[in-house]
């Protein structure tokens, strides 16, 4: 690899590492303060976008998911989640994490899997940029 390519790969690795660490800190903060509550999916709005790639139009679909739950005697209705996972359907009971200081605020996936994957990819890219030589 020439010098510029090596620097680019190392820089890309550092970006993945920094993003992974930031997500890990963010998720850890949420996990320390958030409270798990049972919620019922009340509504799912399907959103379609038509995207043109390589001259072909394809349809991308995502969903806005809304839930009802109660916390400390207060009812929260039609709270929009910031995530969707396969298998969600109206009427299904799910566990959501909420902010006890602002119970209308729900959180998505706060596991450490994605941050660890990001850090791992970053380390591989960084080391590849440092140690891989051109043939």
XYZ file of N, CA and C in Angstrom:
405
model
N 0.845 -1.184 0.000
C 0.000 0.000 0.000
C 0.882 1.237 0.000
N 0.443 2.233 -0.715
C 1.220 3.458 -0.653
C 0.873 4.204 0.631
N 1.632 5.255 0.915
C 1.491 5.962 2.190
C 0.129 6.562 2.421
N -0.456 7.173 1.391
C -1.761 7.825 1.554
C -2.836 6.787 1.845
N -2.773 5.658 1.174
C -3.759 4.598 1.406
C -3.639 4.059 2.831
N -2.420 3.886 3.305
C -2.220 3.395 4.679
C -2.785 4.386 5.699
N -2.531 5.677 5.467
C -3.043 6.699 6.382
C -4.572 6.697 6.368
N -5.163 6.585 5.177
C -6.618 6.552 5.064
C -7.203 5.369 5.830
N -6.615 4.194 5.675
C -7.128 3.002 6.358
C -6.967 3.142 7.869
N -5.834 3.670 8.323
C -5.635 3.899 9.761
C -6.658 4.906 10.292
N -6.879 5.985 9.538
C -7.841 6.999 9.955
C -9.257 6.431 10.013
N -9.609 5.631 9.027
C -10.909 4.969 9.036
C -11.048 4.077 10.276
N -9.989 3.357 10.606
C -9.995 2.519 11.804
C -10.200 3.336 13.064
N -9.517 4.476 13.150
C -9.659 5.341 14.327
C -11.084 5.862 14.437
N -11.696 6.220 13.310
C -13.083 6.701 13.331
C -14.012 5.621 13.871
N -13.859 4.373 13.402
C -14.691 3.271 13.908
C -14.472 3.062 15.406
N -13.229 3.161 15.854
C -12.926 2.982 17.277
C -13.586 4.081 18.103
N -13.462 5.329 17.667
C -14.048 6.458 18.409
C -15.571 6.339 18.461
N -16.192 5.993 17.337
C -17.654 5.822 17.316
C -18.061 4.690 18.266
N -17.332 3.576 18.230
C -17.630 2.456 19.116
C -17.526 2.832 20.587
N -16.472 3.566 20.932
C -16.291 3.993 22.332
C -17.402 4.961 22.738
N -17.745 5.902 21.854
C -18.822 6.855 22.168
C -20.151 6.131 22.382
N -20.454 5.157 21.523
C -21.684 4.381 21.692
C -21.663 3.571 22.984
N -20.507 3.031 23.314
C -20.382 2.246 24.543
C -20.646 3.129 25.766
N -20.086 4.335 25.775
C -20.300 5.264 26.891
C -21.776 5.657 26.965
N -22.361 5.982 25.823
C -23.772 6.368 25.770
C -24.671 5.234 26.268
N -24.464 4.023 25.741
C -25.290 2.881 26.147
C -25.108 2.546 27.616
N -23.887 2.665 28.113
C -23.623 2.386 29.523
C -24.377 3.383 30.410
N -24.375 4.647 30.016
C -25.109 5.669 30.778
C -26.605 5.349 30.803
N -27.151 4.982 29.645
C -28.576 4.627 29.582
C -28.860 3.409 30.440
N -28.021 2.380 30.337
C -28.257 1.144 31.093
C -28.206 1.367 32.596
N -27.431 2.343 33.051
C -27.348 2.630 34.491
C -28.594 3.329 35.012
N -29.242 4.143 34.142
C -30.360 4.952 34.628
C -31.728 4.492 34.140
N -31.782 3.800 33.013
C -33.073 3.432 32.419
C -33.789 2.359 33.235
N -35.104 2.347 33.085
C -35.954 1.385 33.773
C -36.682 0.568 32.706
N -36.712 -0.753 32.892
C -37.457 -1.619 31.975
C -38.931 -1.609 32.351
N -39.793 -1.406 31.351
C -41.236 -1.489 31.558
C -41.850 -2.316 30.435
N -42.974 -2.934 30.738
C -43.719 -3.689 29.728
C -44.586 -2.712 28.949
N -44.544 -2.836 27.644
C -45.327 -1.963 26.773
C -46.078 -2.813 25.765
N -47.146 -2.249 25.218
C -47.933 -2.906 24.177
C -47.817 -2.082 22.905
N -47.484 -2.759 21.814
C -47.416 -2.070 20.527
C -48.848 -1.756 20.092
N -49.129 -0.470 19.901
C -50.488 -0.047 19.570
C -50.654 0.315 18.104
N -49.570 0.710 17.456
C -49.682 1.139 16.070
C -48.330 0.983 15.383
N -48.375 0.601 14.104
C -47.166 0.513 13.286
C -47.465 1.163 11.945
N -46.774 2.246 11.661
C -46.933 2.927 10.378
C -45.824 2.480 9.436
N -46.231 1.989 8.267
C -45.279 1.531 7.253
C -44.863 2.725 6.386
N -43.559 2.890 6.218
C -43.022 3.972 5.392
C -42.239 3.360 4.239
N -42.557 3.781 3.028
C -41.849 3.286 1.847
C -41.106 4.438 1.179
N -39.889 4.139 0.733
C -39.099 5.072 -0.052
C -38.648 4.357 -1.305
N -38.710 5.047 -2.422
C -38.237 4.477 -3.674
C -36.864 5.067 -3.966
N -35.880 4.193 -4.087
C -34.495 4.602 -4.270
C -33.992 4.042 -5.593
N -33.268 4.878 -6.327
C -32.687 4.433 -7.590
C -31.211 4.142 -7.368
N -30.822 2.895 -7.645
C -29.430 2.463 -7.550
C -29.062 1.722 -8.810
N -27.973 2.119 -9.420
C -27.507 1.475 -10.652
C -28.607 1.412 -11.707
N -29.394 2.472 -11.793
C -30.451 2.530 -12.794
C -31.696 1.725 -12.461
N -31.710 1.055 -11.319
C -32.868 0.253 -10.923
C -33.536 0.900 -9.710
N -34.862 0.897 -9.740
C -35.613 1.439 -8.611
C -35.931 0.314 -7.644
N -35.600 0.539 -6.385
C -35.971 -0.442 -5.362
C -36.724 0.270 -4.253
N -37.518 -0.485 -3.544
C -38.333 0.064 -2.470
C -37.724 -0.313 -1.130
N -37.477 0.712 -0.318
C -37.003 0.491 1.045
C -38.171 0.729 1.989
N -38.323 -0.153 2.969
C -39.448 -0.074 3.900
C -38.913 0.015 5.327
N -39.491 0.919 6.109
C -39.242 0.919 7.545
C -40.562 1.223 8.250
N -40.557 1.132 9.565
C -41.784 1.282 10.338
C -41.578 2.264 11.482
N -42.605 3.063 11.731
C -42.692 3.849 12.959
C -43.560 3.035 13.906
N -43.007 2.720 15.079
C -43.695 1.862 16.049
C -44.108 2.704 17.251
N -45.360 2.542 17.669
C -45.899 3.290 18.806
C -46.357 2.310 19.886
N -46.117 2.682 21.141
C -46.454 1.802 22.261
C -47.218 2.563 23.344
N -47.925 1.793 24.153
C -48.558 2.290 25.375
C -47.909 1.567 26.550
N -47.699 2.285 27.658
C -47.188 1.667 28.884
C -47.532 2.562 30.065
N -47.362 2.017 31.250
C -47.569 2.833 32.450
C -46.296 2.800 33.280
N -46.077 3.895 34.009
C -44.913 4.013 34.882
C -45.299 4.868 36.069
N -45.132 4.306 37.247
C -45.447 4.982 38.510
C -46.852 5.582 38.501
N -47.811 4.793 38.007
C -49.203 5.206 38.020
C -49.622 6.120 36.886
N -48.701 6.521 36.046
C -49.030 7.389 34.910
C -49.076 6.564 33.630
N -50.079 6.863 32.794
C -50.231 6.165 31.516
C -49.569 6.983 30.406
N -48.843 6.287 29.545
C -48.207 6.912 28.394
C -48.758 6.241 27.144
N -49.359 7.044 26.264
C -50.056 6.520 25.081
C -49.342 6.971 23.804
N -49.301 6.065 22.837
C -48.751 6.353 21.512
C -47.364 6.995 21.565
N -46.490 6.403 22.368
C -45.105 6.873 22.438
C -44.335 6.216 21.296
N -43.684 7.035 20.491
C -42.958 6.514 19.333
C -41.613 5.940 19.778
N -41.375 4.689 19.363
C -40.076 4.075 19.620
C -39.088 4.557 18.566
N -37.811 4.523 18.903
C -36.805 4.929 17.927
C -36.181 3.726 17.236
N -36.895 2.614 17.239
C -36.371 1.422 16.584
C -37.508 0.498 16.163
N -37.174 -0.420 15.280
C -38.086 -1.470 14.833
C -37.271 -2.745 14.700
N -37.842 -3.864 15.114
C -37.200 -5.155 14.886
C -38.211 -6.102 14.256
N -37.690 -7.029 13.487
C -38.561 -8.021 12.850
C -39.355 -8.755 13.928
N -40.571 -9.051 13.648
C -41.416 -9.760 14.606
C -42.320 -8.839 15.401
N -42.086 -7.537 15.320
C -42.994 -6.612 16.003
C -44.321 -6.598 15.273
N -45.410 -6.574 16.048
C -46.740 -6.460 15.454
C -47.669 -5.818 16.472
N -48.730 -5.224 15.983
C -49.681 -4.558 16.868
C -50.259 -5.556 17.867
N -50.362 -5.126 19.123
C -50.885 -5.970 20.185
C -49.816 -6.751 20.935
N -48.607 -6.812 20.392
C -47.531 -7.587 21.028
C -46.981 -6.836 22.238
N -46.724 -7.605 23.307
C -46.099 -7.058 24.513
C -44.584 -7.099 24.334
N -43.927 -5.972 24.619
C -42.471 -5.903 24.544
C -41.944 -5.180 25.777
N -40.669 -5.345 26.032
C -40.006 -4.610 27.108
C -39.264 -3.436 26.488
N -39.504 -2.249 27.036
C -38.787 -1.062 26.575
C -38.047 -0.452 27.759
N -36.992 0.264 27.449
C -36.264 1.010 28.471
C -36.746 2.448 28.415
N -37.019 3.017 29.587
C -37.461 4.409 29.635
C -36.568 5.203 30.572
N -36.578 6.492 30.377
C -35.863 7.423 31.230
C -36.761 7.739 32.419
N -36.386 7.371 33.651
C -37.269 7.625 34.795
C -37.481 9.114 35.070
N -36.559 9.973 34.622
C -36.732 11.414 34.798
C -37.650 12.016 33.735
N -37.803 11.313 32.619
C -38.694 11.725 31.535
C -39.317 10.454 30.966
N -40.322 9.906 31.639
C -40.858 8.594 31.274
C -41.443 8.487 29.861
N -41.654 9.605 29.190
C -42.140 9.545 27.806
C -41.008 9.257 26.833
N -39.774 9.162 27.326
C -38.613 8.912 26.478
C -38.236 7.433 26.546
N -38.315 6.765 25.379
C -37.959 5.346 25.268
C -36.626 5.209 24.551
N -35.933 4.128 24.876
C -34.649 3.858 24.234
C -34.723 2.557 23.448
N -33.916 2.505 22.398
C -33.804 1.301 21.594
C -32.769 0.365 22.176
N -32.107 -0.348 21.295
C -31.116 -1.338 21.693
C -29.960 -0.659 22.403
N -29.708 -1.042 23.634
C -28.596 -0.468 24.397
C -27.575 -1.544 24.772
N -27.545 -2.612 23.989
C -26.554 -3.648 24.268
C -25.183 -3.146 23.835
N -24.162 -3.845 24.212
C -22.801 -3.453 23.868
C -22.313 -4.141 22.592
N -23.170 -4.915 21.937
C -22.742 -5.663 20.753
C -22.286 -4.746 19.625
N -23.116 -3.787 19.238
C -22.746 -2.910 18.124
C -21.493 -2.091 18.429
N -21.376 -1.486 19.629
C -20.130 -0.771 19.925
C -18.895 -1.678 19.861
N -19.018 -2.905 20.354
C -17.868 -3.815 20.304
C -17.515 -4.205 18.871
N -18.525 -4.405 18.035
C -18.265 -4.707 16.623
C -17.562 -3.526 15.958
N -18.027 -2.319 16.231
C -17.416 -1.119 15.663
C -15.957 -0.990 16.094
N -15.687 -1.221 17.369
C -14.307 -1.146 17.866
C -13.459 -2.232 17.215
N -14.004 -3.433 17.090
C -13.259 -4.529 16.455
C -12.909 -4.228 15.007
N -13.876 -3.725 14.258
C -13.609 -3.359 12.857
C -12.555 -2.253 12.806
N -12.675 -1.301 13.706
C -11.699 -0.211 13.755
C -10.295 -0.696 14.042
N -10.172 -1.619 14.996
C -8.847 -2.169 15.318
C -8.255 -2.922 14.136
N -9.072 -3.716 13.469
C -8.595 -4.470 12.303
C -8.131 -3.511 11.206
N -8.937 -2.480 10.928
C -8.565 -1.521 9.888
C -7.295 -0.771 10.276
N -7.219 -0.341 11.517
C -6.036 0.398 11.970
C -4.778 -0.451 11.850
N -4.851 -1.681 12.333
C -3.678 -2.567 12.255
C -3.340 -2.918 10.811
N -4.360 -3.093 9.985
C -4.099 -3.381 8.569
C -3.375 -2.203 7.933
N -3.799 -1.003 8.261
C -3.127 0.193 7.724
C -1.689 0.301 8.183
N -1.418 -0.141 9.395
C -0.042 -0.056 9.923
C 0.871 -1.142 9.380
N 0.368 -2.358 9.305
C 1.265 -3.496 9.091
C 1.211 -4.168 7.713
N 0.156 -3.935 6.964
C 0.071 -4.590 5.658
C 0.955 -3.835 4.672
N 1.757 -4.574 3.950
C 2.667 -3.968 2.977
C 2.233 -4.287 1.567
N 2.598 -3.388 0.666
C 2.287 -3.618 -0.744
C 3.124 -4.778 -1.282
N 2.567 -5.501 -2.251
C 3.295 -6.626 -2.831
C 3.924 -6.226 -4.127
